[in-house]
Short mmCIF file of C-alpha atoms (C1' of nucleotides) in Angstrom, two decimals:
data_model
loop_
_atom_site.label_atom_id
_atom_site.label_comp_id
_atom_site.label_asym_id
_atom_site.label_seq_id
_atom_site.Cartn_x
_atom_site.Cartn_y
_atom_site.Cartn_z
CA UNK A 1 38.57 183.76 49.74
CA UNK A 2 38.07 182.18 52.94
CA UNK A 3 40.27 178.81 52.59
CA UNK A 4 41.23 176.61 55.60
CA UNK A 5 44.78 178.06 56.12
CA UNK A 6 43.04 181.61 56.92
CA UNK A 7 40.78 180.17 58.88
CA UNK A 8 43.65 178.53 61.15
CA UNK A 9 45.38 182.02 60.98
CA UNK A 10 42.28 183.81 62.37
CA UNK A 11 41.96 180.85 65.08
CA UNK A 12 45.77 181.53 65.99
CA UNK A 13 44.77 185.35 66.27
CA UNK A 14 41.72 184.56 68.69
CA UNK A 15 44.01 182.07 70.67
CA UNK A 16 46.63 184.78 71.25
CA UNK A 17 44.01 187.10 72.15
CA UNK A 18 42.37 184.71 74.63
CA UNK A 19 46.04 183.62 76.11
CA UNK A 20 46.60 187.45 76.94
CA UNK A 21 43.38 187.55 78.59
CA UNK A 22 41.68 189.85 76.11
CA UNK A 23 38.45 188.34 75.79
CA UNK A 24 36.49 191.22 74.65
CA UNK A 25 39.22 191.68 71.78
CA UNK A 26 38.81 188.20 70.87
CA UNK A 27 35.20 188.50 70.81
CA UNK A 28 35.54 191.17 68.37
CA UNK A 29 37.77 189.45 66.04
CA UNK A 30 35.27 186.94 65.98
CA UNK A 31 32.46 189.37 64.74
CA UNK A 32 34.68 190.90 62.52
CA UNK A 33 35.56 187.55 61.05
CA UNK A 34 31.95 186.40 60.74
CA UNK A 35 31.37 189.75 58.69
CA UNK A 36 34.06 188.62 56.04
CA UNK A 37 32.89 185.14 56.19
CA UNK A 38 34.84 183.05 58.64
CA UNK A 39 32.93 181.14 60.36
CA UNK A 40 34.04 180.13 63.59
CA UNK A 41 34.63 176.53 64.09
CA UNK A 42 34.96 173.86 66.84
CA UNK A 43 38.47 175.05 67.79
CA UNK A 44 37.63 178.51 67.60
CA UNK A 45 35.11 178.02 70.30
CA UNK A 46 36.89 175.55 72.32
CA UNK A 47 39.57 178.56 72.68
CA UNK A 48 36.89 180.67 73.90
CA UNK A 49 35.57 178.01 76.25
CA UNK A 50 39.07 177.38 77.89
CA UNK A 51 39.76 181.24 78.15
CA UNK A 52 36.22 181.89 79.85
CA UNK A 53 36.93 178.98 82.58
CA UNK A 54 40.31 180.03 82.96
CA UNK A 55 39.68 183.80 83.47
CA UNK A 56 36.33 184.22 84.34
CA UNK A 57 33.94 181.52 85.38
CA UNK A 58 32.74 178.16 84.38
CA UNK A 59 29.18 179.46 83.90
CA UNK A 60 30.56 181.88 81.32
CA UNK A 61 32.75 179.04 79.59
CA UNK A 62 29.48 176.99 79.75
CA UNK A 63 27.50 179.40 78.08
CA UNK A 64 29.63 179.47 75.05
CA UNK A 65 28.93 175.86 74.58
CA UNK A 66 25.47 177.01 74.38
CA UNK A 67 26.24 179.74 71.88
CA UNK A 68 28.21 177.48 69.70
CA UNK A 69 25.33 174.85 69.78
CA UNK A 70 23.16 177.35 68.29
CA UNK A 71 25.66 178.27 65.66
CA UNK A 72 25.34 174.74 64.71
CA UNK A 73 28.89 173.83 65.95
CA UNK A 74 29.01 170.57 67.79
CA UNK A 75 31.35 170.09 70.97
CA UNK A 76 33.74 168.02 71.00
CA UNK A 77 36.11 165.90 73.55
CA UNK A 78 38.25 168.93 74.06
CA UNK A 79 35.23 171.31 74.48
CA UNK A 80 34.42 169.01 77.58
CA UNK A 81 37.89 168.53 78.84
CA UNK A 82 38.45 172.45 78.98
CA UNK A 83 35.09 172.63 80.93
CA UNK A 84 36.24 169.85 82.90
CA UNK A 85 39.59 171.57 83.71
CA UNK A 86 37.61 174.79 84.28
CA UNK A 87 35.69 173.37 86.94
CA UNK A 88 39.11 171.92 88.53
CA UNK A 89 40.73 175.16 88.56
CA UNK A 90 37.92 176.88 90.46
CA UNK A 91 37.75 173.88 92.65
CA UNK A 92 34.24 172.45 91.95
CA UNK A 93 34.47 168.86 91.86
CA UNK A 94 30.47 168.14 91.21
CA UNK A 95 30.77 170.47 88.32
CA UNK A 96 33.46 168.62 86.82
CA UNK A 97 31.67 165.15 87.44
CA UNK A 98 28.75 166.89 86.04
CA UNK A 99 30.23 167.75 82.59
CA UNK A 100 32.02 164.46 82.50
CA UNK A 101 28.48 162.97 82.64
CA UNK A 102 26.89 165.01 80.10
CA UNK A 103 29.83 164.21 77.96
CA UNK A 104 28.92 160.64 78.06
CA UNK A 105 25.35 161.39 77.73
CA UNK A 106 25.56 163.36 74.45
CA UNK A 107 27.86 160.40 73.11
CA UNK A 108 31.26 161.81 73.22
CA UNK A 109 33.65 159.54 74.63
CA UNK A 110 36.30 160.97 77.09
CA UNK A 111 40.07 160.59 76.50
CA UNK A 112 43.15 160.17 78.82
CA UNK A 113 42.78 163.83 79.37
CA UNK A 114 39.40 163.82 80.58
CA UNK A 115 40.14 161.15 83.23
CA UNK A 116 43.50 162.94 84.25
CA UNK A 117 41.70 166.23 84.65
CA UNK A 118 38.88 164.73 86.41
CA UNK A 119 41.05 162.84 88.75
CA UNK A 120 43.32 165.68 89.60
CA UNK A 121 40.03 167.76 90.37
CA UNK A 122 38.73 165.45 92.66
CA UNK A 123 42.01 164.58 94.61
CA UNK A 124 42.51 168.57 94.94
CA UNK A 125 39.13 168.97 96.23
CA UNK A 126 39.59 166.29 98.94
CA UNK A 127 37.68 163.23 97.04
CA UNK A 128 40.24 160.60 96.59
CA UNK A 129 37.73 157.76 96.44
CA UNK A 130 36.07 159.52 93.58
CA UNK A 131 39.22 159.77 91.90
CA UNK A 132 40.42 156.03 92.40
CA UNK A 133 36.77 155.30 91.06
CA UNK A 134 37.46 156.98 87.69
CA UNK A 135 40.62 155.19 87.70
CA UNK A 136 39.21 152.20 87.38
CA UNK A 137 36.33 153.13 85.21
CA UNK A 138 39.36 154.33 82.77
CA UNK A 139 41.01 150.98 82.98
CA UNK A 140 37.94 149.11 82.49
CA UNK A 141 36.91 151.57 79.77
CA UNK A 142 40.54 150.62 77.97
CA UNK A 143 41.70 154.23 78.11
CA UNK A 144 45.40 153.82 78.45
CA UNK A 145 46.74 155.61 81.38
CA UNK A 146 49.63 158.34 80.72
CA UNK A 147 52.51 159.01 82.88
CA UNK A 148 50.40 162.24 84.39
CA UNK A 149 47.79 159.44 85.02
CA UNK A 150 50.21 157.93 87.14
CA UNK A 151 51.93 161.12 88.58
CA UNK A 152 48.43 162.38 89.59
CA UNK A 153 47.45 159.26 91.34
CA UNK A 154 50.88 158.98 93.38
CA UNK A 155 50.36 162.83 94.39
CA UNK A 156 46.85 162.25 95.37
CA UNK A 157 47.45 159.12 97.49
CA UNK A 158 50.22 161.23 99.22
CA UNK A 159 48.03 164.15 100.06
CA UNK A 160 45.34 162.23 101.11
CA UNK A 161 47.02 160.29 103.80
CA UNK A 162 47.79 157.24 101.78
CA UNK A 163 51.65 157.23 101.48
CA UNK A 164 52.03 153.91 101.89
CA UNK A 165 49.95 152.83 99.13
CA UNK A 166 51.78 155.37 96.86
CA UNK A 167 54.82 153.59 97.68
CA UNK A 168 53.63 150.55 96.54
CA UNK A 169 52.02 151.99 93.51
CA UNK A 170 55.34 153.33 92.87
CA UNK A 171 57.09 149.79 93.01
CA UNK A 172 54.67 148.51 90.50
CA UNK A 173 54.95 151.18 87.84
CA UNK A 174 57.48 149.22 85.76
CA UNK A 175 55.21 146.35 85.78
CA UNK A 176 52.69 148.33 84.29
CA UNK A 177 55.04 149.50 81.66
CA UNK A 178 55.90 152.97 82.91
CA UNK A 179 59.30 154.08 83.97
CA UNK A 180 59.26 156.80 86.52
CA UNK A 181 60.45 160.38 85.14
CA UNK A 182 61.91 163.08 87.64
CA UNK A 183 58.45 164.36 88.17
CA UNK A 184 57.62 160.89 89.35
CA UNK A 185 60.28 160.68 91.63
CA UNK A 186 59.84 164.10 92.92
CA UNK A 187 56.20 163.34 93.62
CA UNK A 188 56.65 160.17 95.80
CA UNK A 189 59.51 161.82 97.41
CA UNK A 190 57.43 164.83 98.44
CA UNK A 191 54.83 162.67 99.56
CA UNK A 192 57.03 160.21 101.84
CA UNK A 193 58.68 162.95 103.41
CA UNK A 194 55.33 164.86 104.44
CA UNK A 195 54.05 161.51 105.67
CA UNK A 196 57.48 161.57 107.93
CA UNK A 197 58.62 158.28 106.08
CA UNK A 198 62.31 159.59 105.69
CA UNK A 199 63.95 156.36 105.15
CA UNK A 200 61.84 155.18 102.17
CA UNK A 201 62.17 158.89 100.82
CA UNK A 202 65.81 158.75 100.95
CA UNK A 203 65.86 155.26 99.32
CA UNK A 204 63.95 156.68 96.19
CA UNK A 205 66.45 159.65 96.06
CA UNK A 206 69.53 157.37 95.83
CA UNK A 207 67.56 155.34 93.15
CA UNK A 208 67.01 158.48 91.35
CA UNK A 209 70.54 159.23 91.48
CA UNK A 210 71.51 155.68 90.18
CA UNK A 211 68.65 156.22 87.43
CA UNK A 212 68.93 157.91 84.06
CA UNK A 213 67.21 161.00 85.35
CA UNK A 214 68.72 163.82 87.00
CA UNK A 215 67.39 165.69 90.02
CA UNK A 216 65.85 168.96 89.29
CA UNK A 217 65.26 172.59 91.35
CA UNK A 218 62.10 170.72 92.57
CA UNK A 219 64.13 168.07 93.93
CA UNK A 220 66.28 169.88 95.78
CA UNK A 221 63.71 172.16 97.14
CA UNK A 222 61.61 169.16 98.26
CA UNK A 223 64.69 167.53 100.09
CA UNK A 224 65.96 170.76 101.73
CA UNK A 225 62.19 171.56 103.30
CA UNK A 226 62.24 167.80 104.41
CA UNK A 227 65.66 168.20 106.19
CA UNK A 228 63.91 171.35 108.01
CA UNK A 229 61.16 169.64 108.88
CA UNK A 230 62.90 166.60 110.68
CA UNK A 231 65.04 168.90 112.55
CA UNK A 232 68.17 168.46 110.14
CA UNK A 233 68.97 172.09 109.67
CA UNK A 234 72.61 171.68 109.02
CA UNK A 235 71.75 169.06 106.46
CA UNK A 236 69.28 171.38 104.77
CA UNK A 237 71.69 174.41 104.74
CA UNK A 238 73.83 172.25 102.43
CA UNK A 239 71.29 170.96 100.24
CA UNK A 240 70.97 174.82 99.41
CA UNK A 241 74.07 175.29 99.09
CA UNK A 242 74.59 172.35 96.63
CA UNK A 243 71.57 173.42 94.57
CA UNK A 244 73.15 177.03 94.12
CA UNK A 245 76.35 175.12 92.75
CA UNK A 246 74.38 173.56 90.34
CA UNK A 247 73.19 176.74 88.97
CA UNK A 248 69.42 177.00 90.41
CA UNK A 249 70.38 180.54 92.10
CA UNK A 250 67.71 182.00 90.93
CA UNK A 251 64.86 179.98 92.20
CA UNK A 252 62.36 181.80 94.19
CA UNK A 253 61.10 178.65 95.83
CA UNK A 254 64.21 177.98 97.20
CA UNK A 255 64.94 181.11 98.69
CA UNK A 256 61.51 180.85 100.14
CA UNK A 257 61.95 177.73 102.00
CA UNK A 258 65.37 178.73 103.31
CA UNK A 259 64.15 182.19 104.43
CA UNK A 260 60.93 180.86 106.02
CA UNK A 261 62.98 178.08 107.93
CA UNK A 262 65.83 180.24 109.06
CA UNK A 263 63.07 182.81 110.57
CA UNK A 264 61.61 179.82 112.29
CA UNK A 265 64.85 179.03 113.84
CA UNK A 266 65.41 182.54 114.97
CA UNK A 267 68.34 182.96 112.91
CA UNK A 268 66.92 186.40 111.50
CA UNK A 269 70.42 187.62 110.55
CA UNK A 270 71.11 184.72 108.02
CA UNK A 271 67.54 185.13 106.82
CA UNK A 272 68.41 188.99 106.07
CA UNK A 273 71.63 187.91 104.40
CA UNK A 274 69.61 185.28 102.08
CA UNK A 275 67.22 187.89 101.33
CA UNK A 276 69.85 190.36 100.15
CA UNK A 277 71.63 187.52 98.05
CA UNK A 278 68.09 186.81 96.54
CA UNK A 279 67.71 190.23 95.69
CA UNK A 280 71.10 190.72 94.42
CA UNK A 281 70.41 187.54 91.80
CA UNK A 282 67.26 189.56 90.47
CA UNK A 283 65.04 187.03 90.96
CA UNK A 284 61.19 188.00 90.42
CA UNK A 285 59.31 188.11 93.67
CA UNK A 286 55.55 186.88 93.74
CA UNK A 287 53.17 186.50 96.47
CA UNK A 288 54.56 183.37 98.80
CA UNK A 289 57.85 185.27 98.50
CA UNK A 290 56.73 188.68 99.62
CA UNK A 291 54.55 186.88 102.36
CA UNK A 292 57.81 185.04 103.91
CA UNK A 293 59.29 188.70 103.78
CA UNK A 294 56.52 189.83 105.86
CA UNK A 295 56.72 186.74 108.11
CA UNK A 296 60.49 187.74 108.87
CA UNK A 297 59.67 191.59 109.48
CA UNK A 298 56.72 190.30 111.49
CA UNK A 299 58.96 188.20 113.94
CA UNK A 300 61.57 190.70 114.16
CA UNK A 301 58.80 193.05 115.31
CA UNK A 302 59.07 195.43 112.42
CA UNK A 303 55.56 195.95 111.70
CA UNK A 304 56.12 199.01 109.54
CA UNK A 305 58.22 197.32 107.08
CA UNK A 306 55.89 194.48 107.15
CA UNK A 307 53.01 196.76 106.13
CA UNK A 308 55.42 198.50 104.01
CA UNK A 309 55.99 195.27 101.74
CA UNK A 310 52.15 194.67 101.61
CA UNK A 311 51.64 198.10 99.89
CA UNK A 312 54.66 197.48 97.81
CA UNK A 313 53.20 194.19 96.45
CA UNK A 314 49.60 195.62 95.81
CA UNK A 315 51.30 198.71 94.15
CA UNK A 316 53.18 195.98 92.13
CA UNK A 317 49.74 194.02 91.39
CA UNK A 318 51.03 191.00 93.12
CA UNK A 319 47.71 191.48 95.25
CA UNK A 320 47.82 189.85 98.58
CA UNK A 321 46.02 186.44 99.96
CA UNK A 322 45.03 184.91 103.47
CA UNK A 323 48.51 184.04 103.94
CA UNK A 324 49.59 187.69 103.82
CA UNK A 325 46.73 188.72 106.14
CA UNK A 326 47.27 185.90 108.56
CA UNK A 327 50.77 186.54 108.96
CA UNK A 328 50.22 190.28 109.50
CA UNK A 329 47.23 189.54 112.16
CA UNK A 330 49.68 187.59 113.88
CA UNK A 331 52.60 189.94 113.88
CA UNK A 332 49.88 192.89 115.25
CA UNK A 333 48.54 190.50 117.96
CA UNK A 334 52.40 189.63 119.04
CA UNK A 335 52.97 193.28 119.15
CA UNK A 336 49.97 193.75 121.51
CA UNK A 337 48.12 195.63 118.70
CA UNK A 338 44.65 193.88 119.14
CA UNK A 339 42.49 196.75 117.65
CA UNK A 340 44.55 196.75 114.45
CA UNK A 341 44.59 192.92 114.54
CA UNK A 342 40.70 192.77 114.52
CA UNK A 343 40.57 195.63 111.96
CA UNK A 344 42.53 193.48 109.56
CA UNK A 345 40.56 190.39 110.40
CA UNK A 346 37.39 192.60 109.28
CA UNK A 347 39.10 193.67 106.15
CA UNK A 348 39.89 189.81 105.49
CA UNK A 349 36.38 188.98 105.88
CA UNK A 350 35.02 191.52 103.61
CA UNK A 351 37.31 190.78 100.85
CA UNK A 352 36.23 187.04 101.06
CA UNK A 353 39.53 185.43 101.78
CA UNK A 354 38.92 182.04 103.32
CA UNK A 355 40.97 180.40 106.01
CA UNK A 356 40.80 183.09 108.05
CA UNK A 357 40.56 180.27 110.63
CA UNK A 358 44.49 180.85 111.29
CA UNK A 359 44.00 184.44 111.67
CA UNK A 360 41.29 183.87 114.46
CA UNK A 361 43.63 181.37 115.95
CA UNK A 362 46.24 183.98 116.18
CA UNK A 363 44.14 186.50 117.55
CA UNK A 364 42.63 184.33 120.22
CA UNK A 365 46.29 183.25 121.13
CA UNK A 366 47.06 186.45 121.78
CA UNK A 367 44.53 187.40 123.70
CA UNK A 368 45.32 184.12 126.07
CA UNK A 369 49.06 185.22 126.11
CA UNK A 370 47.99 188.46 127.31
CA UNK A 371 45.72 186.72 130.04
CA UNK A 372 42.65 188.57 128.47
CA UNK A 373 40.63 185.35 128.88
CA UNK A 374 37.32 187.01 128.98
CA UNK A 375 37.98 188.16 125.37
CA UNK A 376 39.45 185.48 124.68
CA UNK A 377 36.32 182.88 125.53
CA UNK A 378 34.01 185.58 123.83
CA UNK A 379 36.03 184.95 120.83
CA UNK A 380 36.36 181.29 121.18
CA UNK A 381 32.15 181.08 121.45
CA UNK A 382 32.00 183.46 118.33
CA UNK A 383 34.13 181.20 116.12
CA UNK A 384 32.23 178.80 113.95
CA UNK A 385 35.01 176.81 112.66
CA UNK A 386 37.37 175.48 115.15
CA UNK A 387 40.36 173.30 114.94
CA UNK A 388 42.76 171.79 117.22
CA UNK A 389 44.95 174.59 116.88
CA UNK A 390 42.17 176.86 118.59
CA UNK A 391 41.22 174.07 121.24
CA UNK A 392 45.12 173.91 122.28
CA UNK A 393 45.58 177.70 122.52
CA UNK A 394 42.75 178.07 124.72
CA UNK A 395 43.59 175.16 126.74
CA UNK A 396 47.23 176.66 127.24
CA UNK A 397 45.89 179.84 128.19
CA UNK A 398 43.36 178.70 130.76
CA UNK A 399 45.99 176.73 132.15
CA UNK A 400 48.66 179.41 132.27
CA UNK A 401 46.07 181.47 134.53
CA UNK A 402 44.77 178.26 136.30
CA UNK A 403 41.44 177.97 134.70
CA UNK A 404 41.76 174.46 135.12
CA UNK A 405 38.44 173.34 135.20
CA UNK A 406 37.31 175.11 132.03
CA UNK A 407 40.45 173.81 130.60
CA UNK A 408 39.68 170.05 131.42
CA UNK A 409 36.01 170.61 129.99
CA UNK A 410 37.45 171.68 126.96
CA UNK A 411 39.82 168.67 126.73
CA UNK A 412 36.93 166.70 127.26
CA UNK A 413 35.34 167.99 124.17
CA UNK A 414 38.30 167.24 122.20
CA UNK A 415 38.51 163.63 123.41
CA UNK A 416 34.86 163.25 122.39
CA UNK A 417 35.18 165.22 119.07
CA UNK A 418 38.38 163.35 118.13
CA UNK A 419 40.17 166.69 117.92
CA UNK A 420 43.67 165.95 118.58
CA UNK A 421 45.66 168.28 120.90
CA UNK A 422 49.38 168.51 121.58
CA UNK A 423 50.39 166.57 124.18
CA UNK A 424 51.76 169.48 126.23
CA UNK A 425 48.22 170.96 126.58
CA UNK A 426 47.14 167.39 127.73
CA UNK A 427 49.95 167.33 130.30
CA UNK A 428 49.20 171.21 131.53
CA UNK A 429 45.57 170.20 132.15
CA UNK A 430 46.08 166.97 133.99
CA UNK A 431 48.85 168.56 136.26
CA UNK A 432 47.15 171.66 136.84
CA UNK A 433 44.08 169.73 138.15
CA UNK A 434 46.23 167.76 140.45
CA UNK A 435 48.54 170.64 141.81
CA UNK A 436 45.24 172.56 142.56
CA UNK A 437 43.65 169.60 145.01
CA UNK A 438 41.59 168.46 142.09
CA UNK A 439 43.15 164.94 142.19
CA UNK A 440 40.18 162.77 141.30
CA UNK A 441 39.52 165.06 138.34
CA UNK A 442 43.14 164.63 137.39
CA UNK A 443 42.67 160.67 137.50
CA UNK A 444 39.58 160.84 135.42
CA UNK A 445 40.97 162.97 132.90
CA UNK A 446 44.07 161.21 132.18
CA UNK A 447 42.09 157.58 132.03
CA UNK A 448 40.29 159.33 129.56
CA UNK A 449 43.06 160.57 127.47
CA UNK A 450 44.08 156.92 127.49
CA UNK A 451 41.09 155.67 126.42
CA UNK A 452 40.72 157.91 123.72
CA UNK A 453 44.37 157.18 122.58
CA UNK A 454 43.73 153.51 122.52
CA UNK A 455 40.43 153.79 120.25
CA UNK A 456 42.20 155.92 117.88
CA UNK A 457 45.25 153.74 117.44
"C1'" DC B 1 51.26 166.43 87.08
"C1'" DT B 2 56.11 167.76 91.17
"C1'" DG B 3 58.82 172.04 95.13
"C1'" DG B 4 57.82 177.33 98.66
"C1'" DG B 5 54.87 181.29 101.98
"C1'" DC B 6 50.48 181.98 108.52
"C1'" DG B 7 48.55 179.78 113.64
"C1'" DG B 8 48.86 176.01 119.02
"C1'" DC B 9 53.72 173.57 122.35
"C1'" DG B 10 58.49 178.00 125.40
#
DNA sequence: CTGGGCGGCG
């Protein structure tokens, strides 16, 4: 009594178990099905592959592909799209390209989703050229781009430092037969704001208002964030108020944005009242939001409560990430608790959290601030990854304690390597050299700085 | 597919 209808139902059952991350049960249901004569089909396998890619790993997803082949079920374009998406999810650009090529090799034609996913992955992992290449390939293979394609392209262009080109593309969308939707507007407005192109962003916001689309919560948060970034605090607060009036009073992103901005401005009292308001609105807190609260407590020196939030979020199953730990490391350093900060850093490392460069920079900065330059230099030499924050912290620290020669040496490394250091750090070194009688060195360094600036522009 | 959370400069 195996009819097509019951196989569909059975697939739905497998799918819902997969969606609930219950892969073991899904596999058990498949085994049971086989016993009563339901042979898994391409849909069953595709469901499994997507789930393994999402919840376990790309290799595990790929091994299901072998299983399906052995069972005599041939993969289709959705199979490969799932694998590409899996690689994208785990930020494995070369794997996603491999899957794409394997698909071509066995004669499956990629569709618009294949290209979209691949482009998204390549942009996200910092390979914009690769993404452009596949976009062109898609056009030349007569695969029609979708709105999703253009949104991904606009976002990718902005995120890879090509906001101007994104704006040009946005202006041509209509010629390509696409009308911008709210996602498109949000994407380009955000990209332009991040690039500091506020005038263009504002014009497009006006156009959005005049279009048939309405701004949504994402538009509001984007604009609010942009106001804070460009120093228009009062306007940012007004955007927040307008957003609340619009009824977006349970938007965790908005609260996160405003609380963090208020903390940065030192307006801790207002940050607290917005926190209370947020909790009163019954918003479900997520990890980023908890990190913001931890940040708030750290900034007011309330480390005890900060760590309390950490244990509460871990108890609630939200976990914690590199942001959580970096914020706490910084908080500990600012309180002078360097040993605790070091231990937390070690914990980060053992948990395999990436980007603890930020945390190391906090520690370095903290050591500089209290004048423990020996420890700071030892740490600096030990650090494998360094960025402009690293150099600026140390240069400032060295200047603060009159180690101008060493500061100048570091400054020269930055100029040579193209590391852009804050101009305040540059000034500190030059004027330090000058007032400590090293006039010739000061002049030479200034010349080097000017040359580097000319070469960069 | 779009928005939020960490570090240097007082």
